[in-house]
Amino acid sequence: MIENTYRELEIDKTNQIEKLQQILKKEEQEISKEKIKKLKTAIEYFDDIIESEMPSRYVLENIIDTIWIYSDKTLKIDLKVDIEKLV
């Protein structure tokens, strides 16, 4: 009787583990899709800048972190490192 109860518990726990693994796999796929969507949005910002004669201030504010102007009138533009800030 104890052996049967143990087997039933073991089967039940194995089924629960398999269900949790399936849920985890599904969640990972959804997270990957969301990251791809955010990345596409970030790329669209850069496409907007490249394709337009004069990009909008909003788009530039979202990708530029710092603009350095040196005494010899040269510029250095630092972009935001974290792509998550772009979306």
mmCIF file of C-alpha atoms in Angstrom:
data_model
loop_
_atom_site.group_PDB
_atom_site.id
_atom_site.type_symbol
_atom_site.label_atom_id
_atom_site.label_comp_id
_atom_site.label_asym_id
_atom_site.label_seq_id
_atom_site.Cartn_x
_atom_site.Cartn_y
_atom_site.Cartn_z
ATOM 1 C CA MET A 1 0.000 0.000 0.000
ATOM 2 C CA ILE A 2 2.827 2.421 0.865
ATOM 3 C CA GLU A 3 4.549 1.600 -2.408
ATOM 4 C CA ASN A 4 1.384 2.317 -4.380
ATOM 5 C CA THR A 5 0.884 5.623 -2.606
ATOM 6 C CA TYR A 6 4.512 6.544 -3.261
ATOM 7 C CA ARG A 7 4.170 5.672 -6.975
ATOM 8 C CA GLU A 8 1.017 7.752 -7.243
ATOM 9 C CA LEU A 9 2.752 10.697 -5.589
ATOM 10 C CA GLU A 10 5.764 10.237 -7.834
ATOM 11 C CA ILE A 11 3.588 10.163 -10.969
ATOM 12 C CA ASP A 12 1.653 13.202 -9.770
ATOM 13 C CA LYS A 13 4.838 15.187 -9.088
ATOM 14 C CA THR A 14 6.305 14.152 -12.442
ATOM 15 C CA ASN A 15 3.159 15.385 -14.197
ATOM 16 C CA GLN A 16 3.310 18.664 -12.288
ATOM 17 C CA ILE A 17 6.954 19.136 -13.274
ATOM 18 C CA GLU A 18 6.134 18.485 -16.938
ATOM 19 C CA LYS A 19 3.269 20.993 -16.830
ATOM 20 C CA LEU A 20 5.525 23.613 -15.230
ATOM 21 C CA GLN A 21 8.200 22.990 -17.866
ATOM 22 C CA GLN A 22 5.615 23.515 -20.615
ATOM 23 C CA ILE A 23 4.419 26.742 -18.978
ATOM 24 C CA LEU A 24 8.017 27.945 -18.636
ATOM 25 C CA LYS A 25 8.760 27.182 -22.275
ATOM 26 C CA LYS A 26 5.634 29.064 -23.366
ATOM 27 C CA GLU A 27 6.566 32.078 -21.212
ATOM 28 C CA GLU A 28 10.100 32.113 -22.657
ATOM 29 C CA GLN A 29 8.665 32.167 -26.181
ATOM 30 C CA GLU A 30 6.375 35.080 -25.293
ATOM 31 C CA ILE A 31 9.250 37.016 -23.728
ATOM 32 C CA SER A 32 11.366 36.412 -26.842
ATOM 33 C CA LYS A 33 8.557 37.694 -29.072
ATOM 34 C CA GLU A 34 8.222 40.799 -26.892
ATOM 35 C CA LYS A 35 11.972 41.485 -27.049
ATOM 36 C CA ILE A 36 11.937 41.125 -30.841
ATOM 37 C CA LYS A 37 9.038 43.563 -31.033
ATOM 38 C CA LYS A 38 10.902 46.112 -28.866
ATOM 39 C CA LEU A 39 14.041 45.671 -30.949
ATOM 40 C CA LYS A 40 12.063 46.294 -34.130
ATOM 41 C CA THR A 41 10.676 49.473 -32.571
ATOM 42 C CA ALA A 42 14.201 50.643 -31.740
ATOM 43 C CA ILE A 43 15.337 49.926 -35.280
ATOM 44 C CA GLU A 44 12.373 51.922 -36.581
ATOM 45 C CA TYR A 45 13.692 54.962 -34.659
ATOM 46 C CA PHE A 46 16.985 54.706 -36.509
ATOM 47 C CA ASP A 47 15.183 54.190 -39.824
ATOM 48 C CA ASP A 48 13.171 57.365 -39.184
ATOM 49 C CA ILE A 49 16.363 59.321 -38.617
ATOM 50 C CA ILE A 50 18.099 57.929 -41.687
ATOM 51 C CA GLU A 51 15.130 58.413 -44.021
ATOM 52 C CA SER A 52 14.111 61.905 -42.963
ATOM 53 C CA GLU A 53 15.787 65.142 -43.923
ATOM 54 C CA MET A 54 15.215 66.515 -40.446
ATOM 55 C CA PRO A 55 14.403 63.961 -37.726
ATOM 56 C CA SER A 56 11.948 64.892 -35.008
ATOM 57 C CA ARG A 57 13.225 66.139 -31.700
ATOM 58 C CA TYR A 58 11.366 63.365 -29.872
ATOM 59 C CA VAL A 59 13.175 60.610 -31.768
ATOM 60 C CA LEU A 60 16.556 62.262 -31.233
ATOM 61 C CA GLU A 61 15.917 62.683 -27.505
ATOM 62 C CA ASN A 62 15.176 58.991 -27.253
ATOM 63 C CA ILE A 63 18.448 57.833 -28.782
ATOM 64 C CA ILE A 64 20.984 60.540 -27.870
ATOM 65 C CA ASP A 65 22.447 60.498 -24.387
ATOM 66 C CA THR A 66 25.018 63.319 -24.550
ATOM 67 C CA ILE A 67 26.293 65.778 -27.147
ATOM 68 C CA TRP A 68 29.871 66.985 -26.642
ATOM 69 C CA ILE A 69 30.969 70.207 -28.349
ATOM 70 C CA TYR A 70 34.704 70.804 -28.278
ATOM 71 C CA SER A 71 36.603 74.073 -28.597
ATOM 72 C CA ASP A 72 37.764 73.175 -32.110
ATOM 73 C CA LYS A 73 34.049 72.968 -33.082
ATOM 74 C CA THR A 74 33.974 69.205 -33.414
ATOM 75 C CA LEU A 75 31.079 67.169 -32.093
ATOM 76 C CA LYS A 76 30.852 63.883 -30.298
ATOM 77 C CA ILE A 77 27.453 62.273 -29.811
ATOM 78 C CA ASP A 78 26.973 59.514 -27.251
ATOM 79 C CA LEU A 79 24.007 57.262 -27.877
ATOM 80 C CA LYS A 80 22.014 55.661 -25.107
ATOM 81 C CA VAL A 81 23.530 52.324 -24.332
ATOM 82 C CA ASP A 82 20.426 50.547 -23.121
ATOM 83 C CA ILE A 83 18.171 49.754 -26.068
ATOM 84 C CA GLU A 84 15.265 49.334 -23.647
ATOM 85 C CA LYS A 85 15.285 53.120 -23.176
ATOM 86 C CA LEU A 86 14.424 53.533 -26.829
ATOM 87 C CA VAL A 87 10.987 51.962 -26.538
#
